[in-house]
PDB file of C-alpha atoms in Angstrom:
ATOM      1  CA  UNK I   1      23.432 179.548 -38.614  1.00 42.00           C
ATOM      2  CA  UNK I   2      24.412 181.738 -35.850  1.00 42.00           C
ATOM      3  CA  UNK I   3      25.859 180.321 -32.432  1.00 46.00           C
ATOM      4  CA  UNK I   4      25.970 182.133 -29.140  1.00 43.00           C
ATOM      5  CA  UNK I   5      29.838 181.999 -28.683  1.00 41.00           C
ATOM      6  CA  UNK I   6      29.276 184.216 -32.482  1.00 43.00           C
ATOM      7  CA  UNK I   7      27.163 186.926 -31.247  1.00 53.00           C
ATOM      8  CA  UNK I   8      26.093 189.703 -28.830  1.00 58.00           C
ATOM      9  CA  UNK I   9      23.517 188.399 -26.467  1.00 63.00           C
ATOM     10  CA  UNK I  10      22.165 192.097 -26.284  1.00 60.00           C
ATOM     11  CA  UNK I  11      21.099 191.974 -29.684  1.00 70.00           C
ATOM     12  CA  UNK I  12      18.106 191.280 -31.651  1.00 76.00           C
ATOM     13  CA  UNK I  13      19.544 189.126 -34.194  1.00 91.00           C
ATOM     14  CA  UNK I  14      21.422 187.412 -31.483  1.00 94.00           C
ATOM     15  CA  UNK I  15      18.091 186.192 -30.274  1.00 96.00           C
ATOM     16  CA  UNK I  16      16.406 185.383 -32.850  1.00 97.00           C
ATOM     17  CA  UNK I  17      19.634 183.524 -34.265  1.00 97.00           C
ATOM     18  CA  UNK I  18      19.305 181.531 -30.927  1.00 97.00           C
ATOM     19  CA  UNK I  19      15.323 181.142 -32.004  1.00 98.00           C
ATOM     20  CA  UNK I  20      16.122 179.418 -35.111  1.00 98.00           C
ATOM     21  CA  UNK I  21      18.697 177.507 -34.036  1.00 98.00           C
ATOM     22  CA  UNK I  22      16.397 175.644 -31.336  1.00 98.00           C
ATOM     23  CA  UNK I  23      14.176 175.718 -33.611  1.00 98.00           C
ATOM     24  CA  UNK I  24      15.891 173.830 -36.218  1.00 98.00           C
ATOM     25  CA  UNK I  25      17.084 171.470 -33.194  1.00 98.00           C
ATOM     26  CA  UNK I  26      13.206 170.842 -32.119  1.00 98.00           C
ATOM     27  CA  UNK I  27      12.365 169.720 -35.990  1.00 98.00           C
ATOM     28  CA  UNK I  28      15.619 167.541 -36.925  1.00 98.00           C
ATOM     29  CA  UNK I  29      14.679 165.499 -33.852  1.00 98.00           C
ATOM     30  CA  UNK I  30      11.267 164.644 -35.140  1.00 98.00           C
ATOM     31  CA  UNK I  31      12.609 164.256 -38.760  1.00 98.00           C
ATOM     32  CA  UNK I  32      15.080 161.706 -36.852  1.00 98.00           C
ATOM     33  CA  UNK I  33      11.883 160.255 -34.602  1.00 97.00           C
ATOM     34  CA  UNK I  34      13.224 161.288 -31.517  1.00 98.00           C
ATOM     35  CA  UNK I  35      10.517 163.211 -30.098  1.00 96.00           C
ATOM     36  CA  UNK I  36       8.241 161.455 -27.322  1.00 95.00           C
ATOM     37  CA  UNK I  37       5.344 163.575 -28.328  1.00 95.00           C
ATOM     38  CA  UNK I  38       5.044 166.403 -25.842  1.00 94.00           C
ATOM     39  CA  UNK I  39       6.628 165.134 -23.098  1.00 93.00           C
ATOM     40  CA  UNK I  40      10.561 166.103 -24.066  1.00 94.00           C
ATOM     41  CA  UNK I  41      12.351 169.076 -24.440  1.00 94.00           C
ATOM     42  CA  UNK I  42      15.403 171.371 -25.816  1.00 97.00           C
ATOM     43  CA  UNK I  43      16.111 174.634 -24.458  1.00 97.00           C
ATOM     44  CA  UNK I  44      18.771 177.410 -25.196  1.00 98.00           C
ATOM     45  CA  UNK I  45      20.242 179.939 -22.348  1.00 97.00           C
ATOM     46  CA  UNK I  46      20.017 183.929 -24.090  1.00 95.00           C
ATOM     47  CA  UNK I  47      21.941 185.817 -21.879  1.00 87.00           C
ATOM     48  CA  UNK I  48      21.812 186.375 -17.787  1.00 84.00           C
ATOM     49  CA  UNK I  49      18.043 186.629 -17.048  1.00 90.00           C
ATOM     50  CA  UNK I  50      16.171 184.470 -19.795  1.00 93.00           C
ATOM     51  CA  UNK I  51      16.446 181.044 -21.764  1.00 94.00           C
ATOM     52  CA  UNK I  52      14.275 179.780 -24.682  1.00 96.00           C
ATOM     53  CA  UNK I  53      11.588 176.683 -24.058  1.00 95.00           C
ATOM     54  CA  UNK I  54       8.564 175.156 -25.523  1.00 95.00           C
ATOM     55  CA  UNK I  55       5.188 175.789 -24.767  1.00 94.00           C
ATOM     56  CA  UNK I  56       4.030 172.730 -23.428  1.00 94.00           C
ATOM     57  CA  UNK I  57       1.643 170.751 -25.667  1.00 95.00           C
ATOM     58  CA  UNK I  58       3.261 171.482 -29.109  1.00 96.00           C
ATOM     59  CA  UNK I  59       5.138 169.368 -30.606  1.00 97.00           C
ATOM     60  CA  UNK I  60       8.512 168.856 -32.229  1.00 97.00           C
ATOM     61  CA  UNK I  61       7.799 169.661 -35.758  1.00 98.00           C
ATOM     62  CA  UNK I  62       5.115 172.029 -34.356  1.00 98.00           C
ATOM     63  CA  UNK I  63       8.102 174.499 -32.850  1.00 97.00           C
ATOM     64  CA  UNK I  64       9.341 177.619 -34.821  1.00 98.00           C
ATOM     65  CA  UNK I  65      11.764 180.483 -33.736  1.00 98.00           C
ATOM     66  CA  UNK I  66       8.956 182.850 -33.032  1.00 97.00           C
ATOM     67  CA  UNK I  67       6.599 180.545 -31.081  1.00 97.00           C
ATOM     68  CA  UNK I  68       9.402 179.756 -28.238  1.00 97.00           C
ATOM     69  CA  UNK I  69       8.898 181.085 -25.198  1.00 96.00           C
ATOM     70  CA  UNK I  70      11.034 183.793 -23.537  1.00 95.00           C
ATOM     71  CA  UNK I  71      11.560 182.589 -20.116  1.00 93.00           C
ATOM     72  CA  UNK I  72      13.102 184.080 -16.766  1.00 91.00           C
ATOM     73  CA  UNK I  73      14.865 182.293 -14.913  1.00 88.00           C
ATOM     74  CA  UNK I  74      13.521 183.356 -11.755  1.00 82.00           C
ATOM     75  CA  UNK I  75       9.674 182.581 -12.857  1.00 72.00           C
ATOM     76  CA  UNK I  76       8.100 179.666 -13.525  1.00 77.00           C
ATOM     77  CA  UNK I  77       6.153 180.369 -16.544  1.00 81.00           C
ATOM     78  CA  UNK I  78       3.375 177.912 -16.363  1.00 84.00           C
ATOM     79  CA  UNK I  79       2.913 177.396 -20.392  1.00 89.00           C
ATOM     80  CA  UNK I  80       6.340 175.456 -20.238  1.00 85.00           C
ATOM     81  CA  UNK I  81       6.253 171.758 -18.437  1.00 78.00           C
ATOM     82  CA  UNK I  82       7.043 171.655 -14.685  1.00 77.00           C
ATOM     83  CA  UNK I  83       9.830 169.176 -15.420  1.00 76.00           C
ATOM     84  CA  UNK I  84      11.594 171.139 -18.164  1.00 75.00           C
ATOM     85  CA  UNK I  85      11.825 173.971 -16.055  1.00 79.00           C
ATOM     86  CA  UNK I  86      13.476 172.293 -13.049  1.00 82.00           C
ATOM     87  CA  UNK I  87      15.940 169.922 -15.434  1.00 85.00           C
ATOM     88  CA  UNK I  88      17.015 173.057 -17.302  1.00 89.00           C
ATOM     89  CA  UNK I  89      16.746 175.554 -15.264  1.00 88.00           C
ATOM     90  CA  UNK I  90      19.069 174.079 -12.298  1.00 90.00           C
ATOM     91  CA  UNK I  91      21.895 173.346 -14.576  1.00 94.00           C
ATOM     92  CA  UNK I  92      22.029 176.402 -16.214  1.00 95.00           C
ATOM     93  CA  UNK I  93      22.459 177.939 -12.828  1.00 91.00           C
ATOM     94  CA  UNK I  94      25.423 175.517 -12.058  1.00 93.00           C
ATOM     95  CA  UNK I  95      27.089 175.459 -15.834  1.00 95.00           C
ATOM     96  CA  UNK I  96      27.637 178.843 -16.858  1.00 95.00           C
ATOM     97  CA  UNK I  97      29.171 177.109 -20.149  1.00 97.00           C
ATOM     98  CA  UNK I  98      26.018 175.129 -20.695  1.00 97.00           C
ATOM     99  CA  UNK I  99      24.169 177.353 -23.698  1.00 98.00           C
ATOM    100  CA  UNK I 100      21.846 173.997 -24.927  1.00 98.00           C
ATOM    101  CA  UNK I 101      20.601 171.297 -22.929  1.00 97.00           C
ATOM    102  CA  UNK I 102      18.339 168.742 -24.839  1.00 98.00           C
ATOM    103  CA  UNK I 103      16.528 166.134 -22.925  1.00 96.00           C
ATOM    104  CA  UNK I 104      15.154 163.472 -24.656  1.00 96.00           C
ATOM    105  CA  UNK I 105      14.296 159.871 -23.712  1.00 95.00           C
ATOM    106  CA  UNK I 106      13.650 157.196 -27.123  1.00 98.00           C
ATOM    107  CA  UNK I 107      13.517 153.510 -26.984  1.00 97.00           C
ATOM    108  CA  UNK I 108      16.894 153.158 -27.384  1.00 98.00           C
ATOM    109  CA  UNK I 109      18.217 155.353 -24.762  1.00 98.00           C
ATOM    110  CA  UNK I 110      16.140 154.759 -22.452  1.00 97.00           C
ATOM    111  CA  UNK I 111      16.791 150.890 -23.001  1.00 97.00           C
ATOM    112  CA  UNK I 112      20.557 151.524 -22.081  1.00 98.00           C
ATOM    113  CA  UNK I 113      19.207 153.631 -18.971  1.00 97.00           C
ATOM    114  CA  UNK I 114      18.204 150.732 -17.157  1.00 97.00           C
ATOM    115  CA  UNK I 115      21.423 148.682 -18.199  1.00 96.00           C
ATOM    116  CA  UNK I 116      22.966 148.602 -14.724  1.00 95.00           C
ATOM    117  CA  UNK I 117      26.757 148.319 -16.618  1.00 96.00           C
ATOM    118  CA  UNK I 118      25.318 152.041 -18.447  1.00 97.00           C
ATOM    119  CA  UNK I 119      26.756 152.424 -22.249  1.00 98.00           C
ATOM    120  CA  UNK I 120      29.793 149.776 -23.174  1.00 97.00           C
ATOM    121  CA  UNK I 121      32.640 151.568 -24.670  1.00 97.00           C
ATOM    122  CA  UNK I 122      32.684 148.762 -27.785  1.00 97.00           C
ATOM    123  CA  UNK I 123      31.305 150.720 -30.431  1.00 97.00           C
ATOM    124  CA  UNK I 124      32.952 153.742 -32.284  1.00 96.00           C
ATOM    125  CA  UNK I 125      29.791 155.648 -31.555  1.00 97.00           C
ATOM    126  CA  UNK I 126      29.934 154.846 -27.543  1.00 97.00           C
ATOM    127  CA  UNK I 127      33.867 155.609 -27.869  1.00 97.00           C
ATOM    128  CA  UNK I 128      32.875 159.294 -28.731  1.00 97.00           C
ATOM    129  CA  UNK I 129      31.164 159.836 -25.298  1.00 97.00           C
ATOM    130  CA  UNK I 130      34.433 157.462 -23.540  1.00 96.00           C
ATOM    131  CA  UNK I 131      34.378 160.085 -19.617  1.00 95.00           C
ATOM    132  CA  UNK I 132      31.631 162.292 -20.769  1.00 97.00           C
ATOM    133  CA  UNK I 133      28.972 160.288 -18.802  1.00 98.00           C
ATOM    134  CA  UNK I 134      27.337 160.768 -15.879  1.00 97.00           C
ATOM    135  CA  UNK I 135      24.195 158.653 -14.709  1.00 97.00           C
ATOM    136  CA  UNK I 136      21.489 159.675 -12.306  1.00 95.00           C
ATOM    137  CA  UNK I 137      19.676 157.291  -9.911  1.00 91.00           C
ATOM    138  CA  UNK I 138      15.423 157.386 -11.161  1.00 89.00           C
ATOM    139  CA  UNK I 139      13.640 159.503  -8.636  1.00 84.00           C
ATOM    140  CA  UNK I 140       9.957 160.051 -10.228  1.00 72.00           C
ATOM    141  CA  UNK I 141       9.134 162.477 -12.352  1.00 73.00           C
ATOM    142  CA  UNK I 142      11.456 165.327 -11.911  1.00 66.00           C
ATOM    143  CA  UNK I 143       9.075 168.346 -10.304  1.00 57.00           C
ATOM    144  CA  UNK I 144      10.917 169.458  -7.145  1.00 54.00           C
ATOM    145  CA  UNK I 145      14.134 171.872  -7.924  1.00 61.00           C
ATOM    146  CA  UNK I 146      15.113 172.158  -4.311  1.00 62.00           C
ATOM    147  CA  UNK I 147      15.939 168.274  -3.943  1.00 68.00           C
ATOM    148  CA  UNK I 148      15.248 166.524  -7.116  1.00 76.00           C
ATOM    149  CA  UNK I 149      17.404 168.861  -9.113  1.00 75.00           C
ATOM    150  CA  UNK I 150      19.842 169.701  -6.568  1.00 84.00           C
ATOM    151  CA  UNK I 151      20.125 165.751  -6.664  1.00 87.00           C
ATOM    152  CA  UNK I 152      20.320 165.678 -10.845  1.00 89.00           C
ATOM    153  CA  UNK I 153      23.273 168.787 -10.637  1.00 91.00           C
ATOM    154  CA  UNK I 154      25.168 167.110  -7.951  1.00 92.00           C
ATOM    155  CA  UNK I 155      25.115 163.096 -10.704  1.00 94.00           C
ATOM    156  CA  UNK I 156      26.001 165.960 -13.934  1.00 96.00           C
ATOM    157  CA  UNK I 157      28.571 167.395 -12.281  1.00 96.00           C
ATOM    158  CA  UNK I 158      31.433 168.246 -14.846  1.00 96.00           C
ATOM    159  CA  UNK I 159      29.919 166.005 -17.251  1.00 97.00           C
ATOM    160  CA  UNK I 160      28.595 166.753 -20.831  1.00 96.00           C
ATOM    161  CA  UNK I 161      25.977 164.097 -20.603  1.00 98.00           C
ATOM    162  CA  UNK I 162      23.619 162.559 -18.448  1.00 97.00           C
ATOM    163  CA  UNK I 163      22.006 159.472 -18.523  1.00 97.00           C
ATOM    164  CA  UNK I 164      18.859 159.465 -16.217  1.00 95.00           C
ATOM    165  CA  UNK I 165      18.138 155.838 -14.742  1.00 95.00           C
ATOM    166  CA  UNK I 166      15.076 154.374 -16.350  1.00 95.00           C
ATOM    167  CA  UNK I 167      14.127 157.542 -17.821  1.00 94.00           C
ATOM    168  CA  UNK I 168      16.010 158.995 -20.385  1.00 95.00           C
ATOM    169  CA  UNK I 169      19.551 161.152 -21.360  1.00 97.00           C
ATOM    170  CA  UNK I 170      20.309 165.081 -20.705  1.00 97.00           C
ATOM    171  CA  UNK I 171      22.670 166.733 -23.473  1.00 98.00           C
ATOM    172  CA  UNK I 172      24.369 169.392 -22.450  1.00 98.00           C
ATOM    173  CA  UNK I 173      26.605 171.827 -24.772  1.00 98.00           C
ATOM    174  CA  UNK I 174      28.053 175.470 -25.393  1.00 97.00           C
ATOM    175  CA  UNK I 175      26.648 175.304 -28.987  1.00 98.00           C
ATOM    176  CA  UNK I 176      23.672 174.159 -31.077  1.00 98.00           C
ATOM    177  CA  UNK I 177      26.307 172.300 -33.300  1.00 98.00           C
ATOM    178  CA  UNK I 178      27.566 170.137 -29.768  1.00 98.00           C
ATOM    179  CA  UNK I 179      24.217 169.682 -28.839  1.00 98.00           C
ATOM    180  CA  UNK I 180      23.220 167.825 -32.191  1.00 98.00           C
ATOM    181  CA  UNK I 181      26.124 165.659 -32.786  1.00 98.00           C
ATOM    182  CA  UNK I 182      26.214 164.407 -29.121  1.00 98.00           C
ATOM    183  CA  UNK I 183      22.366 163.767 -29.175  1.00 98.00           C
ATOM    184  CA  UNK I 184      22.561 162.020 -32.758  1.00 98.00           C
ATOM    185  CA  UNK I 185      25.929 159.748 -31.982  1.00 98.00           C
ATOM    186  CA  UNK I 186      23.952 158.471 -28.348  1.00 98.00           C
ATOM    187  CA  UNK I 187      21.324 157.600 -30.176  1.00 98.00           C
ATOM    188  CA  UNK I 188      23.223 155.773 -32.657  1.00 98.00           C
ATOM    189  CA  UNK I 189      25.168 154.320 -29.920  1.00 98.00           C
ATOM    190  CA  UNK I 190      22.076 153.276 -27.771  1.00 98.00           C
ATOM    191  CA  UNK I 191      20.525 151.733 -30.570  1.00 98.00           C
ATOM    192  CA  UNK I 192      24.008 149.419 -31.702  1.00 98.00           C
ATOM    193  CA  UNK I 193      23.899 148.713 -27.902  1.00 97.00           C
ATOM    194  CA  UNK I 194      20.113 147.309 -28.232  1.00 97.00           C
ATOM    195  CA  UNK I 195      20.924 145.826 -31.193  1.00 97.00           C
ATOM    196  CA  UNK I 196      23.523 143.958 -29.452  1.00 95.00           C
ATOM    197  CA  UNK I 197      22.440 143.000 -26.243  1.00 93.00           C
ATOM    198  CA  UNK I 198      21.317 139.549 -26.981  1.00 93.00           C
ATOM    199  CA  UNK I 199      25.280 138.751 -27.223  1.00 94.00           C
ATOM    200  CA  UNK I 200      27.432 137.243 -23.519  1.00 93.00           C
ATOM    201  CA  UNK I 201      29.157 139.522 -22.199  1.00 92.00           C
ATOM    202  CA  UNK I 202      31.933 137.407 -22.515  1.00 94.00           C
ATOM    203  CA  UNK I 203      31.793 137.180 -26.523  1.00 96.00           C
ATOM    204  CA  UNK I 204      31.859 140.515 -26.757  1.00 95.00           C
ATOM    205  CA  UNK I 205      35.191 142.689 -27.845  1.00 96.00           C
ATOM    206  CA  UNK I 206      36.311 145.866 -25.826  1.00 96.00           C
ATOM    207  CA  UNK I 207      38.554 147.673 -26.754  1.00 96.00           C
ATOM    208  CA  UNK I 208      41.612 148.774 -24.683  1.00 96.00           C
ATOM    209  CA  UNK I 209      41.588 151.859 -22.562  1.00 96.00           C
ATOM    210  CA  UNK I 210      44.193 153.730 -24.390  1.00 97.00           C
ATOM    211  CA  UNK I 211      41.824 153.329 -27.674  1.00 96.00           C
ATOM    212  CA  UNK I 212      38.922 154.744 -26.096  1.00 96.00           C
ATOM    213  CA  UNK I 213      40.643 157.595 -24.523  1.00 96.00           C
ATOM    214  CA  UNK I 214      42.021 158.563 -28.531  1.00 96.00           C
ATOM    215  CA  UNK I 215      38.647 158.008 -30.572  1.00 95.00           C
ATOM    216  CA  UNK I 216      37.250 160.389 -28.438  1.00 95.00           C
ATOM    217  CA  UNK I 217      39.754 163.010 -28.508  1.00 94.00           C
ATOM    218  CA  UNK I 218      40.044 162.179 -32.518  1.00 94.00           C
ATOM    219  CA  UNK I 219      36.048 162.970 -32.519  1.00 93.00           C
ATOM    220  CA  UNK I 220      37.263 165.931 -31.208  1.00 92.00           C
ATOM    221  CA  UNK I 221      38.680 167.234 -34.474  1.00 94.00           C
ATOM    222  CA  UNK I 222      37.113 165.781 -36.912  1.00 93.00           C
ATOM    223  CA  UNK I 223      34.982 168.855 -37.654  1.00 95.00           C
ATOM    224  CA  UNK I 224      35.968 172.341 -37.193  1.00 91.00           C
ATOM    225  CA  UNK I 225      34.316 174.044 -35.046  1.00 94.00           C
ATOM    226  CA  UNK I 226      32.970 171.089 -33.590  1.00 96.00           C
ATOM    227  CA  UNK I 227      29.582 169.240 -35.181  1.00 97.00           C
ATOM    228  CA  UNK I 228      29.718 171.931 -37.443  1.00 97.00           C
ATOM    229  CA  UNK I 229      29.591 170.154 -40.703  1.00 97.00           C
ATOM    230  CA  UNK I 230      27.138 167.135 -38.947  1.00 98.00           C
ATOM    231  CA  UNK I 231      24.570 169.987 -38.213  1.00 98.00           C
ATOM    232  CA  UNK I 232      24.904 171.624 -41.492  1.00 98.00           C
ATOM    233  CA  UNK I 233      24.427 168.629 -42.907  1.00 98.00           C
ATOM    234  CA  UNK I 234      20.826 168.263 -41.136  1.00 98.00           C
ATOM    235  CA  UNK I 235      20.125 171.919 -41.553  1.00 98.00           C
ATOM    236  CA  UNK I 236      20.679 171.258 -45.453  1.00 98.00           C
ATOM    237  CA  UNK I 237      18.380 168.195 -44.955  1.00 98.00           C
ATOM    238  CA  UNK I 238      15.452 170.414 -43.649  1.00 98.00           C
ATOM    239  CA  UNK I 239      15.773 173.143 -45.788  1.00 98.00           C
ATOM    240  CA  UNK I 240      15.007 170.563 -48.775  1.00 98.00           C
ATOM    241  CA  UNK I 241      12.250 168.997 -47.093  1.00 97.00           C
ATOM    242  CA  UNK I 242      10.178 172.720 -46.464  1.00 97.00           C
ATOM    243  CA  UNK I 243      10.979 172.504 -42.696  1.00 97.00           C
ATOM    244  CA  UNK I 244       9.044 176.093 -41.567  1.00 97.00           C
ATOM    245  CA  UNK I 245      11.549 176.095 -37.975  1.00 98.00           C
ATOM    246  CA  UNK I 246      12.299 179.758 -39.108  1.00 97.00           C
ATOM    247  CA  UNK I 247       8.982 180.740 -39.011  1.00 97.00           C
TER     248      UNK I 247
END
């Protein structure tokens, strides 16, 4: 599976690596149930001018590499959802790194969202996001680039993730393979954190500081490159089950 850092964004097979690739994203999400029907979405930058979205209305498992839309990023193409294109569009302008962003809100994350204390660094799986977090303050549906994303930017900052307030979480990564194992390990960590939450706060073991800070640099290199061998591992999993994301 091709990544951009792999390939000439001028290319043809560049592109339509890119395609599958979000693709393949789109449908190991709702093999994983972590679609919301329509109303999320995954996007991937191309090159200068143009990033990949979905046509609004289809849904995960419904998305293939030739049915993504070709988007520039100075039109607002009005097949792909207002909020999408403000979310993703403003960050790509501020994170030149950023080639993926998935936004996504489940049960679980969205749980932890309105956790005023955000995600507890007491699992392993929360340990592998220990200062990648951000969190955003809930200002309605997201629809206005000039303030509300200007606002969402300003909360990212340098971050890798954001966790919207009472909404949802914003993945953002330089490769498909980032993108999936930091969308698949919140999730796992959001949902230990549910699974928890009945537990005092006082009864409840955190690790120290100087732990957290080396699980998440071990996560670091645990696959090379990173999340390789986690996204193989789902891209082996749809392959068996017929997945058409290559279509």
């Amino acid at each position: 599976m091709m990544t951009l850092s792999q390939n000439n964004p001028e290319s043809e097979d560049f592109e339509w690596g890119v395609r599958t690739s979000l693709a393949a994203g789109y449908h190991a999400l709702s093999y994983l149930h972590m679609d919301d029907h329509i109303h999320t979405h995954l996007t991937a930058r191309l090159e200068a001018e143009h990033y990949l979205a979905p046509q609004f209305g289809l849904l995960y498992e419904e998305m293939t590499a030739s049915n993504l839309l070709k988007v520039p990023f100075s039109y607002k193409d009005p097949r792909v959802n207002h909020a999408a294109v403000v979310i993703h569009k403003v960050i790509y302008d501020h994170r030149p790194e950023v080639n993926y962003i998935f936004h996504f809100h489940t049960p679980a994350v969205t749980a932890v969202s309105v956790d005023k204390r955000g995600l507890l660094p007491v699992t392993q799986w929360a340990l592998f996001f220990h200062n990648l977090i951000a969190y955003h303050p809930y200002d309605a549906i997201v629809l206005s680039e000039k303030e509300q994303g200007q606002g969402l930017v300003t909360s990212l900052g340098d971050k890798k993730i954001l966790i919207m307030n009472n909404h949802g979480a914003t993945v953002c990564a330089s490769t498909i393979e980032e993108a999936f194992f930091y969308t698949y390990f919140l999730e796992k960590a959001c949902r230990a954190q549910c699974a928890f939450s009945g537990i005092l706060e006082e009864n409840i073991l955190f690790p120290s500081r100087e732990i957290c800070e080396q699980t998440q640099k071990d996560m670091l290199t645990t696959e090379h490159p990173f999340g390789h061998q986690t996204w193989q591992a789902m891209l082996r999993k749809l392959n068996r089950m017929g997945s058409n994301y290559a279509d």
